[in-house]
Amino acid sequence: MKSTPRLAVLGSGKGSNFVALQEAILAGRLNAKIALVVSDLPDALILTRAKDFGLPTAILPATTFKTKLSPEGEIALVELLREHTIDWVILAGYMRVVKDPLLNTFPERIINIHPSLLPAFKGLHAWEQALAAGVQETGCTVHFVNKEIDGGKIIAQQRVPILPGDTPATLHARIQEAEHELYPAALAKVFQG
Ligand code: GRF
């Protein structure tokens, strides 16, 4: 039997996808161990939620850039992940662009979830982009992370209808429900190989 994959979950926000993953692990639907939860923001709710589950947490050093780590910060993150013998890096609302050396230390081992049916609506507030475009459905995508933002190989997708009267908030909530089903199921398949 394969050993249990050790995950680091990286997030900057409320951590609802992290909770969905941890609950899937506890329910036996996902064979993995979350060995570390990392945030770039010291007061991100994801850290509180991780501590509530009794999981180890870490905060990345502050940086002057908003959308990426400093080169030293990226090196420190890689060292942290090595110290915790991490196999897979799981992005769950992590709001920084991932660069080398993180990318080349974990080739095909960094996974993200994005709130659209990629390649449509890359980037920020994808649900608002979908509403503005007037499409009838959108969804969410689990994909490998590479140098191109939201451009890595697609692992799995789930469709979500856009309903009359949807606001950005109602649509985002419906997409997040789909994310919480899709992410654990997609990771379970990846880890089975
Ligand atoms: C999710 O909608 C995900 O698609 C995007 O960031 C959001 C994170 O939400 N990448 P949460 O922090 O997991 O609740």
mmCIF file of N, CA, C and O in Angstrom, residues 55-128:
data_model
loop_
_atom_site.group_PDB
_atom_site.id
_atom_site.type_symbol
_atom_site.label_atom_id
_atom_site.label_comp_id
_atom_site.label_asym_id
_atom_site.label_seq_id
_atom_site.Cartn_x
_atom_site.Cartn_y
_atom_site.Cartn_z
ATOM 1 N N LEU A 55 -4.109 21.280 13.860
ATOM 2 C CA LEU A 55 -3.067 21.106 12.835
ATOM 3 C C LEU A 55 -1.990 22.181 12.964
ATOM 4 O O LEU A 55 -2.289 23.318 13.350
ATOM 5 N N PRO A 56 -0.745 21.845 12.620
ATOM 6 C CA PRO A 56 0.348 22.826 12.681
ATOM 7 C C PRO A 56 0.152 23.944 11.656
ATOM 8 O O PRO A 56 -0.303 23.685 10.531
ATOM 9 N N THR A 57 0.501 25.151 12.045
ATOM 10 C CA THR A 57 0.350 26.305 11.147
ATOM 11 C C THR A 57 1.659 27.078 11.064
ATOM 12 O O THR A 57 2.507 26.965 11.957
ATOM 13 N N ALA A 58 1.784 27.854 10.012
ATOM 14 C CA ALA A 58 2.952 28.737 9.857
ATOM 15 C C ALA A 58 2.515 29.992 9.116
ATOM 16 O O ALA A 58 1.598 29.950 8.288
ATOM 17 N N ILE A 59 3.166 31.099 9.452
ATOM 18 C CA ILE A 59 2.890 32.380 8.789
ATOM 19 C C ILE A 59 4.140 32.793 8.027
ATOM 20 O O ILE A 59 5.250 32.749 8.574
ATOM 21 N N LEU A 60 3.951 33.181 6.775
ATOM 22 C CA LEU A 60 5.099 33.592 5.961
ATOM 23 C C LEU A 60 5.516 35.008 6.353
ATOM 24 O O LEU A 60 4.679 35.820 6.746
ATOM 25 N N PRO A 61 6.821 35.298 6.230
ATOM 26 C CA PRO A 61 7.288 36.631 6.589
ATOM 27 C C PRO A 61 6.610 37.710 5.735
ATOM 28 O O PRO A 61 6.323 37.475 4.554
ATOM 29 N N ALA A 62 6.349 38.868 6.352
ATOM 30 C CA ALA A 62 5.705 39.966 5.618
ATOM 31 C C ALA A 62 6.587 40.393 4.450
ATOM 32 O O ALA A 62 7.805 40.274 4.496
ATOM 33 N N THR A 63 5.946 40.855 3.381
ATOM 34 C CA THR A 63 6.689 41.288 2.200
ATOM 35 C C THR A 63 6.076 42.584 1.674
ATOM 36 O O THR A 63 4.905 42.858 1.939
ATOM 37 N N THR A 64 6.865 43.343 0.941
ATOM 38 C CA THR A 64 6.336 44.600 0.426
ATOM 39 C C THR A 64 5.438 44.373 -0.790
ATOM 40 O O THR A 64 4.611 45.199 -1.123
ATOM 41 N N PHE A 65 5.598 43.220 -1.459
ATOM 42 C CA PHE A 65 4.775 42.957 -2.641
ATOM 43 C C PHE A 65 3.412 42.436 -2.208
ATOM 44 O O PHE A 65 3.311 41.695 -1.237
ATOM 45 N N LYS A 66 2.368 42.781 -2.952
ATOM 46 C CA LYS A 66 1.019 42.299 -2.610
ATOM 47 C C LYS A 66 0.706 40.949 -3.267
ATOM 48 O O LYS A 66 -0.035 40.151 -2.713
ATOM 49 N N THR A 67 1.260 40.726 -4.462
ATOM 50 C CA THR A 67 0.804 39.569 -5.235
ATOM 51 C C THR A 67 1.838 38.449 -5.340
ATOM 52 O O THR A 67 1.595 37.447 -6.000
ATOM 53 N N LYS A 68 2.986 38.636 -4.707
ATOM 54 C CA LYS A 68 3.991 37.556 -4.735
ATOM 55 C C LYS A 68 4.823 37.654 -3.467
ATOM 56 O O LYS A 68 4.774 38.677 -2.767
ATOM 57 N N LEU A 69 5.578 36.590 -3.173
ATOM 58 C CA LEU A 69 6.507 36.663 -2.057
ATOM 59 C C LEU A 69 7.787 37.333 -2.540
ATOM 60 O O LEU A 69 8.055 37.383 -3.743
ATOM 61 N N SER A 70 8.603 37.806 -1.602
ATOM 62 C CA SER A 70 9.938 38.268 -1.989
ATOM 63 C C SER A 70 10.751 37.025 -2.370
ATOM 64 O O SER A 70 10.404 35.910 -1.948
ATOM 65 N N PRO A 71 11.832 37.164 -3.135
ATOM 66 C CA PRO A 71 12.650 35.982 -3.460
ATOM 67 C C PRO A 71 13.113 35.251 -2.193
ATOM 68 O O PRO A 71 13.087 34.017 -2.141
ATOM 69 N N GLU A 72 13.465 36.001 -1.134
ATOM 70 C CA GLU A 72 13.898 35.346 0.118
ATOM 71 C C GLU A 72 12.716 34.616 0.771
ATOM 72 O O GLU A 72 12.881 33.547 1.357
ATOM 73 N N GLY A 73 11.534 35.228 0.665
ATOM 74 C CA GLY A 73 10.326 34.610 1.241
ATOM 75 C C GLY A 73 10.006 33.298 0.565
ATOM 76 O O GLY A 73 9.609 32.323 1.207
ATOM 77 N N GLU A 74 10.195 33.262 -0.749
ATOM 78 C CA GLU A 74 9.913 32.036 -1.509
ATOM 79 C C GLU A 74 10.905 30.924 -1.094
ATOM 80 O O GLU A 74 10.524 29.771 -0.940
ATOM 81 N N ILE A 75 12.163 31.309 -0.871
ATOM 82 C CA ILE A 75 13.170 30.332 -0.424
ATOM 83 C C ILE A 75 12.820 29.830 0.984
ATOM 84 O O ILE A 75 12.880 28.632 1.272
ATOM 85 N N ALA A 76 12.397 30.763 1.855
ATOM 86 C CA ALA A 76 12.025 30.377 3.227
ATOM 87 C C ALA A 76 10.835 29.412 3.204
ATOM 88 O O ALA A 76 10.781 28.452 3.980
ATOM 89 N N LEU A 77 9.896 29.652 2.295
ATOM 90 C CA LEU A 77 8.731 28.768 2.183
ATOM 91 C C LEU A 77 9.166 27.363 1.766
ATOM 92 O O LEU A 77 8.722 26.363 2.329
ATOM 93 N N VAL A 78 10.067 27.284 0.789
ATOM 94 C CA VAL A 78 10.554 25.966 0.342
ATOM 95 C C VAL A 78 11.235 25.239 1.505
ATOM 96 O O VAL A 78 11.017 24.030 1.724
ATOM 97 N N GLU A 79 12.029 25.967 2.286
ATOM 98 C CA GLU A 79 12.715 25.334 3.429
ATOM 99 C C GLU A 79 11.701 24.816 4.438
ATOM 100 O O GLU A 79 11.838 23.713 4.974
ATOM 101 N N LEU A 80 10.676 25.622 4.696
ATOM 102 C CA LEU A 80 9.619 25.223 5.631
ATOM 103 C C LEU A 80 8.937 23.939 5.154
ATOM 104 O O LEU A 80 8.699 23.005 5.930
ATOM 105 N N LEU A 81 8.651 23.874 3.865
ATOM 106 C CA LEU A 81 7.969 22.695 3.315
ATOM 107 C C LEU A 81 8.880 21.463 3.387
ATOM 108 O O LEU A 81 8.424 20.350 3.664
ATOM 109 N N ARG A 82 10.186 21.690 3.179
ATOM 110 C CA ARG A 82 11.135 20.570 3.285
ATOM 111 C C ARG A 82 11.227 20.075 4.726
ATOM 112 O O ARG A 82 11.246 18.869 4.971
ATOM 113 N N GLU A 83 11.264 21.022 5.680
ATOM 114 C CA GLU A 83 11.339 20.639 7.108
ATOM 115 C C GLU A 83 10.171 19.744 7.501
ATOM 116 O O GLU A 83 10.308 18.879 8.355
ATOM 117 N N HIS A 84 9.027 19.995 6.891
ATOM 118 C CA HIS A 84 7.833 19.212 7.231
ATOM 119 C C HIS A 84 7.630 18.027 6.277
ATOM 120 O O HIS A 84 6.553 17.435 6.249
ATOM 121 N N THR A 85 8.663 17.719 5.499
ATOM 122 C CA THR A 85 8.632 16.612 4.523
ATOM 123 C C THR A 85 7.294 16.535 3.757
ATOM 124 O O THR A 85 6.586 15.529 3.753
ATOM 125 N N ILE A 86 7.011 17.681 3.114
ATOM 126 C CA ILE A 86 5.756 17.817 2.365
ATOM 127 C C ILE A 86 5.885 17.145 0.994
ATOM 128 O O ILE A 86 6.888 17.324 0.298
ATOM 129 N N ASP A 87 4.878 16.379 0.614
ATOM 130 C CA ASP A 87 4.841 15.739 -0.717
ATOM 131 C C ASP A 87 4.093 16.589 -1.742
ATOM 132 O O ASP A 87 4.458 16.612 -2.916
ATOM 133 N N TRP A 88 2.985 17.228 -1.299
ATOM 134 C CA TRP A 88 2.113 17.963 -2.217
ATOM 135 C C TRP A 88 1.792 19.326 -1.629
ATOM 136 O O TRP A 88 1.498 19.425 -0.437
ATOM 137 N N VAL A 89 1.790 20.348 -2.480
ATOM 138 C CA VAL A 89 1.425 21.707 -2.050
ATOM 139 C C VAL A 89 0.037 21.994 -2.619
ATOM 140 O O VAL A 89 -0.167 21.971 -3.839
ATOM 141 N N ILE A 90 -0.908 22.245 -1.731
ATOM 142 C CA ILE A 90 -2.305 22.411 -2.125
ATOM 143 C C ILE A 90 -2.701 23.864 -1.891
ATOM 144 O O ILE A 90 -2.729 24.333 -0.742
ATOM 145 N N LEU A 91 -2.985 24.579 -2.962
ATOM 146 C CA LEU A 91 -3.382 25.982 -2.843
ATOM 147 C C LEU A 91 -4.896 26.049 -2.635
ATOM 148 O O LEU A 91 -5.659 25.423 -3.380
ATOM 149 N N ALA A 92 -5.299 26.814 -1.621
ATOM 150 C CA ALA A 92 -6.724 26.939 -1.318
ATOM 151 C C ALA A 92 -6.990 28.403 -0.966
ATOM 152 O O ALA A 92 -6.958 28.802 0.188
ATOM 153 N N GLY A 93 -7.155 29.214 -2.033
ATOM 154 C CA GLY A 93 -7.354 30.637 -1.813
ATOM 155 C C GLY A 93 -6.061 31.353 -1.465
ATOM 156 O O GLY A 93 -6.076 32.337 -0.727
ATOM 157 N N TYR A 94 -4.941 30.876 -1.998
ATOM 158 C CA TYR A 94 -3.630 31.507 -1.754
ATOM 159 C C TYR A 94 -3.449 32.606 -2.800
ATOM 160 O O TYR A 94 -3.460 32.332 -4.002
ATOM 161 N N MET A 95 -3.319 33.859 -2.331
ATOM 162 C CA MET A 95 -3.421 35.003 -3.231
ATOM 163 C C MET A 95 -2.065 35.516 -3.733
ATOM 164 O O MET A 95 -1.926 36.688 -4.067
ATOM 165 N N ARG A 96 -1.065 34.658 -3.769
ATOM 166 C CA ARG A 96 0.242 35.073 -4.299
ATOM 167 C C ARG A 96 0.572 34.221 -5.520
ATOM 168 O O ARG A 96 0.246 33.017 -5.545
ATOM 169 N N VAL A 97 1.238 34.826 -6.473
ATOM 170 C CA VAL A 97 1.693 34.087 -7.656
ATOM 171 C C VAL A 97 2.827 33.159 -7.222
ATOM 172 O O VAL A 97 3.731 33.585 -6.498
ATOM 173 N N VAL A 98 2.753 31.902 -7.627
ATOM 174 C CA VAL A 98 3.780 30.927 -7.239
ATOM 175 C C VAL A 98 4.920 30.949 -8.256
ATOM 176 O O VAL A 98 4.680 30.895 -9.459
ATOM 177 N N LYS A 99 6.136 31.045 -7.746
ATOM 178 C CA LYS A 99 7.310 31.175 -8.625
ATOM 179 C C LYS A 99 8.363 30.140 -8.246
ATOM 180 O O LYS A 99 8.188 29.423 -7.261
ATOM 181 N N ASP A 100 9.494 30.138 -8.983
ATOM 182 C CA ASP A 100 10.657 29.359 -8.554
ATOM 183 C C ASP A 100 11.209 30.034 -7.306
ATOM 184 O O ASP A 100 11.097 31.259 -7.192
ATOM 185 N N PRO A 101 11.802 29.319 -6.371
ATOM 186 C CA PRO A 101 12.115 27.889 -6.410
ATOM 187 C C PRO A 101 10.963 26.973 -5.989
ATOM 188 O O PRO A 101 11.103 25.758 -6.062
ATOM 189 N N LEU A 102 9.817 27.545 -5.580
ATOM 190 C CA LEU A 102 8.724 26.652 -5.163
ATOM 191 C C LEU A 102 8.280 25.758 -6.328
ATOM 192 O O LEU A 102 8.134 24.542 -6.180
ATOM 193 N N LEU A 103 8.106 26.377 -7.518
ATOM 194 C CA LEU A 103 7.618 25.614 -8.672
ATOM 195 C C LEU A 103 8.565 24.469 -9.037
ATOM 196 O O LEU A 103 8.128 23.336 -9.233
ATOM 197 N N ASN A 104 9.866 24.757 -9.100
ATOM 198 C CA ASN A 104 10.767 23.691 -9.557
ATOM 199 C C ASN A 104 11.166 22.719 -8.446
ATOM 200 O O ASN A 104 11.746 21.673 -8.712
ATOM 201 N N THR A 105 10.818 23.048 -7.190
ATOM 202 C CA THR A 105 11.042 22.078 -6.109
ATOM 203 C C THR A 105 9.921 21.045 -6.079
ATOM 204 O O THR A 105 10.121 19.904 -5.645
ATOM 205 N N PHE A 106 8.728 21.449 -6.519
ATOM 206 C CA PHE A 106 7.562 20.545 -6.495
ATOM 207 C C PHE A 106 6.961 20.437 -7.903
ATOM 208 O O PHE A 106 5.810 20.828 -8.112
ATOM 209 N N PRO A 107 7.711 19.903 -8.870
ATOM 210 C CA PRO A 107 7.160 19.838 -10.233
ATOM 211 C C PRO A 107 5.942 18.905 -10.285
ATOM 212 O O PRO A 107 6.000 17.781 -9.767
ATOM 213 N N GLU A 108 4.836 19.386 -10.855
ATOM 214 C CA GLU A 108 3.589 18.601 -10.944
ATOM 215 C C GLU A 108 3.092 18.172 -9.569
ATOM 216 O O GLU A 108 2.404 17.147 -9.443
ATOM 217 N N ARG A 109 3.465 18.913 -8.565
ATOM 218 C CA ARG A 109 3.062 18.563 -7.187
ATOM 219 C C ARG A 109 2.425 19.760 -6.494
ATOM 220 O O ARG A 109 2.297 19.762 -5.272
ATOM 221 N N ILE A 110 2.061 20.783 -7.269
ATOM 222 C CA ILE A 110 1.347 21.933 -6.711
ATOM 223 C C ILE A 110 0.003 21.995 -7.422
ATOM 224 O O ILE A 110 -0.063 21.981 -8.657
ATOM 225 N N ILE A 111 -1.067 22.035 -6.644
ATOM 226 C CA ILE A 111 -2.421 21.969 -7.197
ATOM 227 C C ILE A 111 -3.232 23.152 -6.667
ATOM 228 O O ILE A 111 -3.052 23.583 -5.526
ATOM 229 N N ASN A 112 -4.118 23.667 -7.511
ATOM 230 C CA ASN A 112 -4.947 24.825 -7.146
ATOM 231 C C ASN A 112 -6.401 24.541 -7.508
ATOM 232 O O ASN A 112 -6.689 23.695 -8.359
ATOM 233 N N ILE A 113 -7.306 25.290 -6.861
ATOM 234 C CA ILE A 113 -8.708 25.282 -7.298
ATOM 235 C C ILE A 113 -9.076 26.700 -7.689
ATOM 236 O O ILE A 113 -8.703 27.670 -7.013
ATOM 237 N N HIS A 114 -9.771 26.811 -8.834
ATOM 238 C CA HIS A 114 -10.110 28.129 -9.372
ATOM 239 C C HIS A 114 -11.619 28.176 -9.623
ATOM 240 O O HIS A 114 -12.198 27.216 -10.150
ATOM 241 N N PRO A 115 -12.273 29.308 -9.305
ATOM 242 C CA PRO A 115 -13.739 29.367 -9.394
ATOM 243 C C PRO A 115 -14.287 29.705 -10.785
ATOM 244 O O PRO A 115 -15.106 30.622 -10.935
ATOM 245 N N SER A 116 -13.861 28.957 -11.794
ATOM 246 C CA SER A 116 -14.466 29.060 -13.131
ATOM 247 C C SER A 116 -14.157 27.771 -13.879
ATOM 248 O O SER A 116 -13.347 26.954 -13.415
ATOM 249 N N LEU A 117 -14.772 27.625 -15.045
ATOM 250 C CA LEU A 117 -14.422 26.508 -15.922
ATOM 251 C C LEU A 117 -13.264 26.974 -16.789
ATOM 252 O O LEU A 117 -13.462 27.539 -17.867
ATOM 253 N N LEU A 118 -12.053 26.771 -16.303
ATOM 254 C CA LEU A 118 -10.886 27.200 -17.085
ATOM 255 C C LEU A 118 -10.890 26.488 -18.434
ATOM 256 O O LEU A 118 -11.359 25.350 -18.515
ATOM 257 N N PRO A 119 -10.420 27.116 -19.520
ATOM 258 C CA PRO A 119 -9.636 28.345 -19.538
ATOM 259 C C PRO A 119 -10.460 29.628 -19.480
ATOM 260 O O PRO A 119 -9.881 30.701 -19.607
ATOM 261 N N ALA A 120 -11.778 29.538 -19.276
ATOM 262 C CA ALA A 120 -12.574 30.767 -19.197
ATOM 263 C C ALA A 120 -12.329 31.454 -17.845
ATOM 264 O O ALA A 120 -12.190 30.780 -16.824
ATOM 265 N N PHE A 121 -12.304 32.747 -17.870
ATOM 266 C CA PHE A 121 -12.309 33.577 -16.658
ATOM 267 C C PHE A 121 -11.145 33.279 -15.702
ATOM 268 O O PHE A 121 -11.341 32.928 -14.533
ATOM 269 N N LYS A 122 -9.942 33.419 -16.234
ATOM 270 C CA LYS A 122 -8.749 33.337 -15.379
ATOM 271 C C LYS A 122 -8.668 34.582 -14.509
ATOM 272 O O LYS A 122 -9.296 35.603 -14.816
ATOM 273 N N GLY A 123 -7.902 34.520 -13.454
ATOM 274 C CA GLY A 123 -7.630 35.714 -12.647
ATOM 275 C C GLY A 123 -8.638 35.934 -11.539
ATOM 276 O O GLY A 123 -9.367 35.026 -11.146
ATOM 277 N N LEU A 124 -8.681 37.176 -11.057
ATOM 278 C CA LEU A 124 -9.461 37.498 -9.859
ATOM 279 C C LEU A 124 -10.965 37.555 -10.145
ATOM 280 O O LEU A 124 -11.380 37.867 -11.252
ATOM 281 N N HIS A 125 -11.769 37.280 -9.090
ATOM 282 C CA HIS A 125 -13.230 37.438 -9.126
ATOM 283 C C HIS A 125 -13.839 36.799 -10.380
ATOM 284 O O HIS A 125 -14.586 37.428 -11.125
ATOM 285 N N ALA A 126 -13.509 35.542 -10.589
ATOM 286 C CA ALA A 126 -13.952 34.851 -11.808
ATOM 287 C C ALA A 126 -15.474 34.773 -11.891
ATOM 288 O O ALA A 126 -16.040 34.763 -12.983
ATOM 289 N N TRP A 127 -16.145 34.712 -10.746
ATOM 290 C CA TRP A 127 -17.619 34.639 -10.766
ATOM 291 C C TRP A 127 -18.207 35.961 -11.253
ATOM 292 O O TRP A 127 -19.229 35.956 -11.939
ATOM 293 N N GLU A 128 -17.564 37.073 -10.928
ATOM 294 C CA GLU A 128 -18.036 38.376 -11.431
ATOM 295 C C GLU A 128 -17.788 38.463 -12.939
ATOM 296 O O GLU A 128 -18.615 38.992 -13.681
#
